[in-house]
Coordinates of C-alpha atoms in Angstrom, one line a residue:
M1 CA 18.6 -4.5 -11.7
K2 CA 19.7 -8.0 -12.8
P3 CA 18.0 -11.2 -11.6
E4 CA 21.1 -12.2 -9.6
D5 CA 20.6 -9.1 -7.5
L6 CA 17.7 -10.9 -5.8
D7 CA 20.2 -13.3 -4.4
R8 CA 21.7 -10.5 -2.4
L9 CA 18.5 -10.1 -0.3
P10 CA 19.0 -11.1 3.3
R11 CA 18.6 -14.8 3.7
H12 CA 15.5 -14.5 5.8
L13 CA 13.5 -12.7 3.0
D14 CA 12.1 -15.0 0.3
P15 CA 10.7 -13.4 -2.9
R16 CA 8.1 -15.4 -4.8
R17 CA 6.3 -14.9 -8.1
D18 CA 3.0 -16.5 -9.3
P19 CA 2.7 -17.6 -13.0
W20 CA 1.3 -15.1 -15.4
R21 CA -2.5 -15.3 -16.0
P22 CA -5.1 -13.1 -17.8
A23 CA -5.4 -9.6 -16.3
I24 CA -8.5 -8.7 -14.3
R25 CA -8.7 -5.7 -16.7
P26 CA -6.3 -5.3 -19.6
L27 CA -3.9 -2.3 -20.0
P28 CA -2.4 -1.2 -23.2
P29 CA 0.5 -3.5 -24.1
D30 CA 3.1 -0.8 -23.3
R31 CA 1.8 -0.2 -19.8
A32 CA 2.6 -2.0 -16.5
V33 CA 1.6 -1.3 -12.9
A34 CA 2.5 -2.9 -9.7
A35 CA 0.4 -2.3 -6.6
I36 CA 1.8 -3.2 -3.1
G37 CA -0.5 -3.9 -0.1
D38 CA -0.5 -2.7 3.5
V39 CA 3.1 -2.3 4.8
H40 CA 2.5 -1.3 8.5
G41 CA 6.0 -0.5 9.4
Q42 CA 7.6 -3.6 7.8
A43 CA 10.3 -1.7 6.0
D44 CA 12.4 -4.8 5.4
L45 CA 9.6 -6.4 3.5
L46 CA 8.9 -3.2 1.6
E47 CA 12.6 -2.8 0.6
A48 CA 12.6 -6.4 -0.6
M49 CA 9.4 -6.0 -2.5
H50 CA 10.8 -2.9 -4.2
R51 CA 13.7 -5.0 -5.4
L52 CA 11.3 -7.7 -6.7
V53 CA 9.2 -5.1 -8.5
A54 CA 12.3 -3.5 -10.0
D55 CA 13.4 -6.9 -11.2
E56 CA 10.0 -7.5 -12.8
F57 CA 10.0 -4.0 -14.4
S58 CA 13.5 -4.5 -15.8
A59 CA 12.3 -7.6 -17.7
L60 CA 9.6 -5.7 -19.6
P61 CA 10.2 -4.5 -23.2
A62 CA 11.9 -1.1 -23.7
G63 CA 9.4 1.7 -23.8
T64 CA 6.9 0.1 -21.4
G65 CA 5.4 2.7 -19.0
R66 CA 5.9 1.6 -15.5
T67 CA 3.9 2.7 -12.4
L68 CA 4.4 1.6 -8.8
I69 CA 1.5 2.1 -6.4
H70 CA 1.5 1.8 -2.6
L71 CA -2.0 1.1 -1.5
G72 CA -1.7 2.9 1.9
D73 CA -1.2 2.0 5.5
L74 CA 2.6 2.5 5.5
V75 CA 2.6 3.2 9.3
D76 CA 1.5 1.7 12.6
R77 CA 1.8 -1.9 14.0
G78 CA 5.4 -2.3 12.9
P79 CA 8.9 -1.3 14.0
E80 CA 10.2 0.8 11.1
N81 CA 7.5 3.2 10.2
L82 CA 9.8 6.1 9.4
R83 CA 11.9 4.0 7.0
A84 CA 8.7 2.6 5.4
L85 CA 7.6 6.2 4.6
A86 CA 11.0 7.1 3.2
L87 CA 11.2 4.0 1.0
A88 CA 7.7 4.6 -0.3
R89 CA 8.6 8.2 -1.2
Q90 CA 11.8 6.9 -2.9
G91 CA 9.9 4.3 -5.0
V92 CA 11.9 2.3 -7.6
A93 CA 14.2 3.7 -10.3
G94 CA 12.6 4.3 -13.7
A95 CA 9.0 4.1 -12.6
E96 CA 6.3 6.6 -11.7
T97 CA 5.5 6.2 -8.0
V98 CA 2.1 6.8 -6.6
T99 CA 1.5 6.4 -2.8
L100 CA -2.1 6.4 -1.6
F101 CA -3.4 7.4 1.8
G102 CA -4.5 4.6 4.1
N103 CA -6.7 5.0 7.1
H104 CA -3.8 4.5 9.5
D105 CA -1.7 7.2 7.7
D106 CA -4.7 9.5 7.8
R107 CA -5.3 9.0 11.5
M108 CA -1.6 9.6 12.4
L109 CA -1.5 12.8 10.4
A110 CA -4.8 14.0 12.0
L111 CA -3.3 13.5 15.4
L112 CA 0.0 15.1 14.6
D113 CA -1.8 18.1 13.2
G114 CA -3.6 18.6 16.5
A115 CA -6.6 16.4 16.8
A116 CA -7.0 16.3 20.5
D117 CA -10.0 14.0 21.1
H118 CA -9.0 11.4 23.7
N119 CA -10.9 8.6 22.0
T120 CA -9.2 9.3 18.7
L121 CA -5.8 9.1 20.3
Q122 CA -6.6 5.9 22.2
F123 CA -8.0 4.3 19.1
W124 CA -4.8 5.1 17.2
L125 CA -2.6 3.8 20.0
T126 CA -4.6 0.6 20.3
Y127 CA -4.4 -0.2 16.6
G128 CA -0.7 0.3 16.2
G129 CA 0.1 3.9 16.7
D130 CA 2.0 3.0 19.9
R131 CA 4.7 1.5 17.6
V132 CA 5.2 4.9 16.0
L133 CA 5.7 6.5 19.4
D134 CA 8.0 3.7 20.5
E135 CA 10.1 4.2 17.4
C136 CA 10.3 8.0 18.1
G137 CA 11.2 7.4 21.7
V138 CA 8.1 9.1 23.2
T139 CA 4.9 8.3 25.0
E140 CA 1.5 9.9 24.9
F141 CA 2.2 11.3 28.3
D142 CA 4.9 13.5 27.0
P143 CA 3.3 17.0 26.7
D144 CA 5.1 17.6 23.4
W145 CA 4.8 14.1 21.9
R146 CA 3.3 15.5 18.7
G147 CA 6.2 17.9 18.2
R148 CA 8.8 15.2 18.8
V149 CA 7.1 12.8 16.4
R150 CA 6.9 15.5 13.8
A151 CA 10.6 16.2 14.3
A152 CA 11.5 12.6 14.0
I153 CA 9.6 12.2 10.7
G154 CA 10.8 15.5 9.4
P155 CA 9.0 18.3 7.5
D156 CA 9.9 17.1 4.0
L157 CA 8.5 13.6 4.6
L158 CA 5.4 14.9 6.4
G159 CA 4.8 17.4 3.5
W160 CA 5.1 14.6 1.0
L161 CA 2.7 12.3 3.0
R162 CA 0.1 15.1 3.3
G163 CA 0.1 15.4 -0.5
C164 CA -0.7 11.8 -1.2
P165 CA -4.0 11.1 -3.0
V166 CA -6.7 8.7 -1.9
T167 CA -7.3 7.0 -5.2
H168 CA -5.6 6.5 -8.6
R169 CA -7.1 5.3 -11.9
I170 CA -5.4 3.7 -14.9
G171 CA -7.8 2.7 -17.6
N172 CA -10.4 0.5 -16.0
L173 CA -8.3 -0.1 -12.9
V174 CA -9.1 1.9 -9.8
F175 CA -6.5 1.8 -7.0
V176 CA -7.6 2.7 -3.5
H177 CA -6.8 1.7 0.1
A178 CA -10.1 0.2 1.4
G179 CA -12.5 0.1 -1.6
I180 CA -15.5 2.0 -3.0
D181 CA -19.2 2.3 -2.4
P182 CA -20.5 0.1 -5.1
Q183 CA -23.8 1.9 -5.2
L184 CA -22.4 5.3 -6.0
P185 CA -20.8 6.7 -9.2
L186 CA -17.0 6.9 -9.0
A187 CA -17.1 10.7 -9.0
Q188 CA -19.3 10.7 -5.9
Q189 CA -17.2 8.6 -3.6
E190 CA -16.5 10.0 -0.2
R191 CA -13.0 10.2 1.2
H192 CA -14.0 8.3 4.4
T193 CA -15.4 5.5 2.3
L194 CA -12.2 5.2 0.2
L195 CA -10.1 4.9 3.4
W196 CA -12.4 2.8 5.6
I197 CA -15.1 0.8 3.8
R198 CA -15.5 -3.0 4.2
D199 CA -19.2 -4.0 3.5
P200 CA -21.0 -3.6 1.3
F201 CA -17.9 -3.4 -0.9
L202 CA -16.4 -6.7 0.1
T203 CA -19.6 -8.7 -0.3
W204 CA -20.7 -6.9 -3.6
P205 CA -20.8 -9.5 -6.4
G206 CA -20.1 -6.9 -9.1
P207 CA -19.9 -5.3 -11.4
F208 CA -18.7 -2.0 -10.0
P209 CA -19.5 1.5 -11.5
E210 CA -18.2 2.0 -15.0
G211 CA -17.1 -1.6 -15.1
V212 CA -13.9 -1.0 -13.3
A213 CA -11.9 -3.4 -11.3
V214 CA -10.7 -2.3 -7.8
I215 CA -7.2 -3.0 -6.5
H216 CA -7.2 -2.5 -2.7
G217 CA -5.9 -3.4 0.7
H218 CA -7.2 -2.6 4.2
T219 CA -8.8 -6.0 4.9
P220 CA -6.2 -8.7 5.6
V221 CA -6.7 -11.9 3.7
D222 CA -5.0 -15.3 4.1
R223 CA -3.7 -15.4 0.6
L224 CA -3.6 -13.2 -2.5
D225 CA -6.7 -14.2 -4.5
L226 CA -6.6 -13.3 -8.2
D227 CA -9.8 -15.2 -9.1
H228 CA -12.4 -12.5 -8.2
P229 CA -13.6 -10.9 -11.5
H230 CA -14.0 -7.4 -10.2
R231 CA -11.5 -6.7 -7.3
I232 CA -8.1 -7.8 -5.9
D233 CA -7.3 -7.5 -2.2
V234 CA -3.5 -7.2 -1.8
D235 CA -3.4 -7.0 2.0
T236 CA -1.9 -10.2 3.3
G237 CA -1.4 -8.9 6.8
A238 CA 2.4 -8.3 6.6
F239 CA 2.6 -7.1 10.3
A240 CA 1.2 -10.4 11.5
T241 CA 2.1 -12.9 8.8
G242 CA 5.5 -11.6 7.6
C243 CA 4.1 -11.7 4.0
L244 CA 3.9 -8.6 1.9
S245 CA 2.1 -9.0 -1.4
A246 CA 1.7 -7.1 -4.6
V247 CA 0.0 -7.6 -8.0
L248 CA 1.7 -6.8 -11.2
I249 CA -0.4 -6.1 -14.3
H250 CA 1.3 -5.8 -17.7
G251 CA -0.9 -5.4 -20.8
D252 CA -3.4 -8.3 -20.8
R253 CA -1.6 -10.4 -18.2
M254 CA -1.0 -10.2 -14.4
R255 CA 0.8 -12.1 -11.7
G256 CA 1.0 -12.0 -7.9
L257 CA 4.3 -11.1 -6.1
R258 CA 5.1 -11.9 -2.5
V259 CA 8.0 -11.4 -0.1
W260 CA 8.0 -13.7 2.9
R261 CA 10.0 -13.2 6.1
L262 CA 11.2 -16.7 7.0

């Protein structure tokens, strides 16, 4: 991708880059990783962010290993959940793509796979699952709503989503949807914690186990804050703010990336 390709973005989408600054944890000089925050069905923002990340990756030296990470919560709360899933699976050309589970993705799959508890269903619908049903043209009162949603998503995409991991580590960087239990070794973290935790993770001053930095989403923040010495929250509430954020780390430097819907 050439820089002028960014000019072809729809006029209402505005890509922005922060200046480079020292990385929260350094990578080898020939490694780069970009981590994108919670998408929540905002496929237009995700597509634009992929273009911005691809543009950043294309500017790196030849031979640089490139990894794109989606931090989970691709679905719920937004109008284009199916396209968001497809875009995440596609990734960007020339880069390894890792898509992590978020709690919303996990809850949707549990229900589609047969979880029948009424409270679980109502919780999902209240917190954005209704947008998935709307997109698929069904309601929870349809006796075969699960089958119709599964058919709309398709077996290939569902199979891919089921195979997504809950965490990914590169050097001293841990990527996860919600966070970690700061009082447990990394090898003893529970799946529910990785998908759902807030406190004590968010209030923990650090350091975290093994001295890692945690790159996460799950808890919306007003702005991308790169000043914390031990973690970066990349969720800027795209479904409500129209701002999808990412952090790019290359060697010993990093920068924030944003796409705004104007």
